[in-house]
Coordinates of C-alpha atoms and ligand atoms in Angstrom, one line a residue:
X1 CA -21.0 13.0 -2.2
X2 CA -20.1 15.4 0.3
X3 CA -21.6 19.7 0.4
X4 CA -21.1 22.0 3.1
X5 CA -23.7 25.4 2.0
X6 CA -22.2 28.2 4.0
X7 CA -21.8 25.7 7.2
X8 CA -20.7 27.8 10.8
X9 CA -19.6 26.4 13.7
X10 CA -18.8 28.1 17.3
X11 CA -18.6 26.2 20.6
X12 CA -20.4 27.3 23.0
X13 CA -18.2 27.3 26.5
X14 CA -19.5 29.4 29.3
X15 CA -21.9 31.1 27.7
X16 CA -19.6 32.5 25.2
X17 CA -18.7 31.4 21.7
X18 CA -15.6 30.1 20.5
X19 CA -15.7 30.5 16.3
X20 CA -13.7 27.6 15.2
X21 CA -15.0 26.9 11.3
X22 CA -16.4 30.0 9.3
X23 CA -19.2 30.1 7.0
X24 CA -17.7 27.0 4.5
X25 CA -18.9 26.2 1.1
X26 CA -17.5 22.6 -0.7
X27 CA -17.7 20.1 -2.4
X28 CA -16.8 16.2 -2.8
X29 CA -17.1 13.5 -5.4
X30 CA -18.5 10.0 -4.1
X31 CA -15.7 8.4 -4.8
X32 CA -12.8 11.0 -4.4
X33 CA -10.0 10.5 -1.5
X34 CA -9.8 14.5 -0.5
X35 CA -7.6 15.2 2.3
X36 CA -7.8 18.3 5.1
X37 CA -4.2 19.8 6.6
X38 CA -3.8 22.8 8.3
X39 CA -1.8 23.6 11.6
X40 CA -3.7 23.1 15.1
X41 CA -6.5 24.7 16.2
X42 CA -7.5 25.5 12.4
X43 CA -11.0 23.5 12.2
X44 CA -10.3 20.8 10.7
X45 CA -11.8 18.1 13.3
X46 CA -14.5 20.4 13.5
X47 CA -15.2 20.2 10.2
X48 CA -14.8 16.3 9.8
X49 CA -16.9 15.6 12.7
X50 CA -19.9 18.0 11.6
X51 CA -19.5 15.3 8.4
X52 CA -21.2 12.6 10.1
X53 CA -23.1 15.5 13.0
X54 CA -20.8 14.1 16.2
X55 CA -20.7 17.5 16.2
X56 CA -23.9 20.3 15.8
X57 CA -23.2 22.8 13.0
X58 CA -23.8 26.5 14.5
X59 CA -25.0 26.9 10.6
X60 CA -25.7 26.1 7.2
X61 CA -27.0 23.1 5.3
X62 CA -25.0 19.6 4.9
X63 CA -26.1 17.6 1.8
X64 CA -25.1 13.7 2.5
X65 CA -25.3 11.8 -0.7
X66 CA -28.2 14.3 -1.9
X67 CA -29.9 14.3 1.2
X68 CA -30.3 17.1 4.1
X69 CA -27.8 15.8 6.8
X70 CA -29.3 18.6 9.3
X71 CA -32.6 18.0 9.3
X72 CA -32.8 14.3 10.5
X73 CA -34.9 13.0 13.2
X74 CA -32.8 10.2 15.6
X75 CA -33.7 7.7 13.8
X76 CA -32.6 10.0 11.0
X77 CA -29.2 11.0 12.0
X78 CA -28.4 6.9 13.6
X79 CA -28.9 5.7 10.0
X80 CA -26.7 8.8 8.9
X81 CA -23.8 6.9 11.6
X82 CA -24.4 3.6 9.3
X83 CA -23.6 5.7 6.0
X84 CA -20.6 7.4 7.7
X85 CA -18.0 5.0 9.0
X86 CA -14.7 6.8 11.2
X87 CA -11.4 6.2 12.6
X88 CA -9.0 7.4 15.1
X89 CA -5.3 8.2 15.6
X90 CA -5.6 6.4 18.7
X91 CA -7.8 3.5 17.2
X92 CA -10.8 3.6 19.8
X93 CA -11.0 -0.2 20.4
X94 CA -12.9 -1.7 23.3
X95 CA -9.8 -3.2 25.8
X96 CA -12.3 -6.0 26.6
X97 CA -13.2 -7.3 23.6
X98 CA -11.7 -9.6 20.9
X99 CA -10.9 -7.6 17.2
X100 CA -13.9 -9.8 16.0
X101 CA -16.3 -8.1 19.4
X102 CA -14.8 -4.9 18.1
X103 CA -15.7 -5.9 14.1
X104 CA -19.3 -6.9 15.3
X105 CA -20.4 -4.5 17.7
X106 CA -21.9 -1.9 14.9
X107 CA -23.8 -5.0 13.5
X108 CA -25.2 -5.8 16.7
X109 CA -25.9 -2.3 17.9
X110 CA -27.9 -2.0 14.2
X111 CA -29.7 -4.6 15.2
X112 CA -30.7 -5.7 11.8
X113 CA -28.9 -8.9 11.0
X114 CA -29.1 -12.2 12.7
X115 CA -26.0 -13.6 14.4
X116 CA -24.4 -16.4 11.5
X117 CA -24.9 -12.9 9.4
X118 CA -22.7 -11.6 11.0
X119 CA -20.3 -13.4 12.5
X120 CA -20.3 -13.9 8.0
X121 CA -19.1 -10.5 7.4
X122 CA -16.8 -10.4 10.3
X123 CA -15.1 -12.9 9.3
X124 CA -15.3 -11.6 5.7
X125 CA -13.7 -8.1 7.1
X126 CA -10.9 -9.4 9.3
X127 CA -10.0 -11.6 6.2
X128 CA -10.3 -8.0 3.6
X129 CA -7.9 -5.9 6.1
X130 CA -5.0 -9.5 6.3
X131 CA -6.0 -10.5 10.2
X132 CA -8.2 -13.0 10.1
X133 CA -5.7 -15.0 11.9
X134 CA -5.5 -12.3 14.5
X135 CA -10.1 -12.7 15.1
X136 CA -10.4 -14.1 18.9
X137 CA -7.3 -11.6 20.4
X138 CA -7.9 -8.7 22.6
X139 CA -6.4 -5.1 21.3
X140 CA -3.9 -4.9 23.3
X141 CA -1.9 -8.0 22.1
X142 CA -2.4 -5.7 18.7
X143 CA 0.6 -4.0 16.7
X144 CA -0.3 -0.2 16.0
X145 CA -0.8 -0.9 12.4
X146 CA -2.7 -4.4 13.6
X147 CA -5.2 -2.1 15.0
X148 CA -5.9 0.4 12.6
X149 CA -6.4 -2.3 10.8
X150 CA -9.3 -3.3 13.2
X151 CA -10.1 0.0 13.3
X152 CA -10.7 0.2 9.4
X153 CA -12.4 -2.8 9.9
X154 CA -15.2 -1.5 12.2
X155 CA -15.6 1.4 10.0
X156 CA -16.9 -0.5 7.2
X157 CA -19.2 -3.2 8.6
X158 CA -22.6 -1.4 8.0
X159 CA -21.0 -1.0 4.1
X160 CA -20.9 3.2 4.9
X161 CA -20.4 5.0 1.6
X162 CA -18.0 7.7 3.2
X163 CA -15.3 6.9 5.7
X164 CA -14.1 9.5 7.9
X165 CA -10.3 9.4 9.1
X166 CA -9.1 11.7 12.2
X167 CA -5.0 11.4 11.8
X168 CA -5.1 7.2 11.0
X169 CA -1.9 7.6 10.5
X170 CA 0.0 9.5 13.0
X171 CA 0.6 7.4 16.1
X172 CA 2.0 4.6 13.2
X173 CA 5.7 4.5 12.1
X174 CA 6.4 5.4 8.4
X175 CA 6.1 1.7 7.0
X176 CA 3.4 0.2 9.0
X177 CA 1.6 4.1 7.6
X178 CA 2.6 3.5 4.5
X179 CA 0.5 -0.6 4.7
X180 CA -2.2 1.3 6.1
X181 CA -2.8 4.3 3.2
X182 CA -2.4 1.1 0.9
X183 CA -5.0 -0.8 2.4
X184 CA -7.4 2.6 2.3
X185 CA -7.0 2.7 -1.1
X186 CA -7.7 -0.4 -2.3
X187 CA -10.5 -0.5 -0.3
X188 CA -11.5 3.4 -1.8
X189 CA -11.2 1.6 -5.2
X190 CA -13.3 -2.0 -4.5
X191 CA -16.0 -0.4 -2.8
X192 CA -16.1 3.5 -4.7
X193 CA -15.7 4.6 -0.6
X194 CA -15.2 8.9 -0.5
X195 CA -12.6 9.4 2.6
X196 CA -12.2 12.1 3.9
X197 CA -8.6 12.1 5.8
X198 CA -6.4 14.9 8.2
X199 CA -3.5 14.4 8.5
X200 CA -0.5 16.3 9.7
X201 CA 2.2 14.1 6.9
X202 CA 2.0 15.7 3.7
X203 CA 3.8 12.8 2.5
X204 CA 0.0 11.4 3.0
X205 CA -1.7 14.1 1.1
X206 CA 1.0 13.2 -1.3
X207 CA 0.4 9.3 -2.1
X208 CA -3.7 8.8 -1.7
X209 CA -5.6 11.9 -1.7
X210 CA -7.2 13.7 -5.0
X211 CA -7.7 16.8 -3.8
X212 CA -7.4 18.5 -0.6
X213 CA -8.0 21.9 1.6
X214 CA -5.4 23.8 3.4
X215 CA -7.6 25.6 6.6
X216 CA -6.3 28.4 8.4
X217 CA -8.1 29.9 11.0
X218 CA -11.3 28.7 11.0
X219 CA -11.6 28.2 6.7
X220 CA -10.4 26.4 3.8
X221 CA -8.3 29.3 2.5
X222 CA -7.0 26.7 -0.7
X223 CA -8.5 24.2 -2.2
X224 CA -7.7 22.2 -5.5
X225 CA -5.7 19.1 -7.5
X226 CA -3.2 17.6 -4.7
X227 CA 0.1 18.1 -7.9
X228 CA -1.6 21.3 -8.8
X229 CA -2.0 22.9 -4.7
X230 CA 1.6 21.4 -3.8
X231 CA 3.8 22.8 -6.8
X232 CA 2.3 26.6 -7.1
X233 CA 0.7 26.9 -3.7
X234 CA -0.7 30.2 -3.3
X235 CA -1.8 30.9 -0.1
X236 CA 1.2 31.6 2.3
X237 CA -0.1 28.8 4.9
X238 CA -0.3 26.8 2.0
X239 CA 3.4 27.3 1.5
X240 CA 4.8 27.3 4.4
X241 CA 3.8 23.5 4.9
X242 CA 4.9 23.0 1.5
X243 CA 8.2 24.0 1.9
X244 CA 8.0 21.8 5.4
X245 CA 7.6 19.2 4.0
X246 CA 10.1 19.5 1.5
X247 CA 12.3 20.4 4.2
X248 CA 13.4 23.8 2.4
X249 CA 14.5 27.1 4.5
X250 CA 13.6 30.1 1.6
X251 CA 15.2 32.4 3.8
X252 CA 18.8 29.9 4.3
X253 CA 18.7 29.2 0.5
X254 CA 18.9 32.9 0.0
X255 CA 21.5 33.0 1.3
X256 CA 23.7 30.1 0.4
X257 CA 23.2 30.9 -2.9
X258 CA 24.1 34.5 -1.7
X259 CA 27.5 33.4 -3.8
X260 CA 26.2 32.2 -6.9
X261 CA 26.4 34.5 -9.8
X262 CA 24.1 34.3 -12.1
X263 CA 20.3 34.7 -12.7
X264 CA 18.7 32.2 -10.0
X265 CA 15.6 29.9 -10.7
X266 CA 12.5 27.8 -9.9
X267 CA 11.9 25.3 -12.6
X268 CA 8.7 22.8 -12.2
X269 CA 8.1 20.1 -14.7
X270 CA 5.5 17.9 -14.5
X271 CA 4.1 15.2 -16.3
X272 CA 6.4 13.7 -19.5
X273 CA 7.9 17.1 -19.3
X274 CA 9.7 15.6 -16.3
X275 CA 11.5 13.1 -18.6
X276 CA 12.5 14.8 -21.7
X277 CA 16.0 16.2 -22.4
X278 CA 15.0 19.5 -21.8
X279 CA 18.1 21.4 -20.5
X280 CA 20.2 20.5 -21.8
X281 CA 18.6 21.0 -25.1
X282 CA 18.2 24.5 -24.3
X283 CA 21.7 24.9 -22.9
X284 CA 23.1 24.3 -26.3
X285 CA 20.7 26.8 -28.4
X286 CA 21.0 29.6 -26.7
X287 CA 24.6 29.0 -25.0
X288 CA 23.0 29.2 -21.0
X289 CA 25.4 27.3 -18.5
X290 CA 23.0 26.1 -15.9
X291 CA 23.8 25.1 -12.2
X292 CA 21.8 22.7 -10.8
X293 CA 21.7 24.5 -7.1
X294 CA 18.5 22.2 -5.8
X295 CA 16.2 19.4 -7.0
X296 CA 13.7 16.9 -6.0
X297 CA 12.5 14.2 -8.2
X298 CA 9.1 12.7 -7.5
X299 CA 5.8 11.2 -8.3
X300 CA 2.2 12.7 -6.5
X301 CA -0.1 10.5 -6.5
X302 CA 0.2 9.6 -10.4
X303 CA 2.2 12.5 -11.4
X304 CA 6.0 12.6 -11.7
X305 CA 7.7 16.0 -11.3
X306 CA 10.7 17.6 -11.3
X307 CA 11.4 20.5 -9.1
X308 CA 15.1 22.7 -10.0
X309 CA 16.3 25.1 -9.1
X310 CA 18.9 26.9 -11.3
X311 CA 21.6 29.7 -12.2
X312 CA 21.7 30.8 -15.0
X313 CA 25.0 32.6 -16.4
X314 CA 26.0 33.8 -19.8
X315 CA 24.2 33.0 -23.2
X316 CA 20.6 34.3 -24.6
X317 CA 18.6 34.5 -21.1
X318 CA 15.3 35.6 -22.3
X319 CA 15.9 33.1 -25.7
X320 CA 16.2 29.6 -22.8
X321 CA 12.9 31.0 -20.7
X322 CA 11.0 30.6 -23.7
X323 CA 12.4 28.0 -24.8
X324 CA 11.3 26.5 -21.4
X325 CA 8.3 28.3 -21.1
X326 CA 7.1 26.8 -24.4
X327 CA 7.8 23.4 -23.1
X328 CA 4.9 23.6 -20.1
X329 CA 7.9 24.3 -17.6
X330 CA 6.3 26.3 -14.7
X331 CA 9.4 28.8 -14.1
X332 CA 9.7 30.8 -10.9
X333 CA 12.7 33.8 -10.9
X334 CA 13.8 33.7 -7.7
X335 CA 16.3 36.3 -8.1
Ligands
ATP1 N1 -15.6 20.9 22.2 C1 -15.4 22.1 22.2 N2 -15.3 23.0 23.3 C2 -15.1 24.4 22.6 N3 -14.3 24.1 21.8 C3 -13.5 23.0 20.4 C4 -13.6 22.0 20.9 N4 -13.7 21.3 19.9 C5 -12.6 22.0 19.0 N5 -12.5 23.3 20.4 C6 -11.8 24.8 19.5 O1 -12.0 24.7 18.4 C7 -11.3 25.3 17.3 C8 -10.9 23.9 16.4 O2 -10.4 23.1 16.8 P1 -10.3 21.1 15.6 O3 -9.9 21.0 17.1 O4 -11.4 21.5 14.9 O5 -8.7 21.8 15.0 P2 -8.0 20.9 14.8 O6 -7.6 21.1 12.9 O7 -8.4 19.5 14.2 O8 -6.7 21.0 15.2 P3 -6.0 20.2 15.5 O9 -4.7 19.5 14.5 O10 -4.9 20.0 17.4 O11 -6.1 18.4 16.4 C9 -10.0 25.7 18.5 O12 -9.9 27.0 18.1 C10 -10.6 24.6 19.7 O13 -10.7 24.8 20.9
MG2 MG1 -8.1 17.5 15.3

């Protein structure tokens, strides 16, 4: 659905080029929910805004649904923008228009539907996002979560195939965030909508994304299925994000464990292995004792996983490690 071939972008400021996106190649499949994370200034919004050509690429080629989006005339660009909806952190609603009129706006601008058809479509969209009762209110009379639902309804008005979300839940409390994410996941399934979302909340990525890309200094430094990237981060930036999200301070942990005897291991279980009574069996069979120093059992989208930090003492340590690895447990020796 979205393909970048060596796309790069520099902003021209006072005659000087400020690089924002290094040559980047990327593919996002139809119906995928694709997450983008990275520190402030990493180039996330730039990448996102290149997809609907809110930013002009400095070079490279962008294909949307197989068609070259870099070679469009003004008409073609209007068509492209109708096929790509966008929602924003601060909702960007028109304060002087009602909820219904905000949602109708893209349809009126497109000028393709008669007024009665627009009204019917707006009513259907507002019902879909749970705002049927609020059609005649003004944005100031709505909560943050309701405003973002209006934003979503407006973004879906022209039946786009792609929805871009730039920190769309950053201004919302955790419970409202969960409800908006639920809505996004539903419309992704119902409409086969491709969603690209930027967030600084790792929980958002865990809950709804299929794949994630990590950006640093204008480049994608790591990407893959969310469970792979989060459970086995390779790049230092990714490691930092994942550990921060789990409230793990590796330095602090090293100090805490300094007086714990034995070998210290971090085990990562995935899928069925998460629930297997493996540790007890391995301890009995190899004579190794274990104490649990830290741990988390959770799921990433539909994948259950467990991550345990253990201290092992006594017994046949090599045999224990071999048994764990044979059971598809990923073992990292920390000390
Ligand atoms: N319109 C612009 N003109 C000049 N420089 C810009 C412009 N927009 C972004 N930049 C620069 O490009 C780089 C990437 O910015 P971008 O907005 O893509 O980052 P980001 O990852 O979205 O950051 P944040 O998390 O803070 O939103 C930054 O160095 C930024 O200062
Ligand atoms: Mg940004």
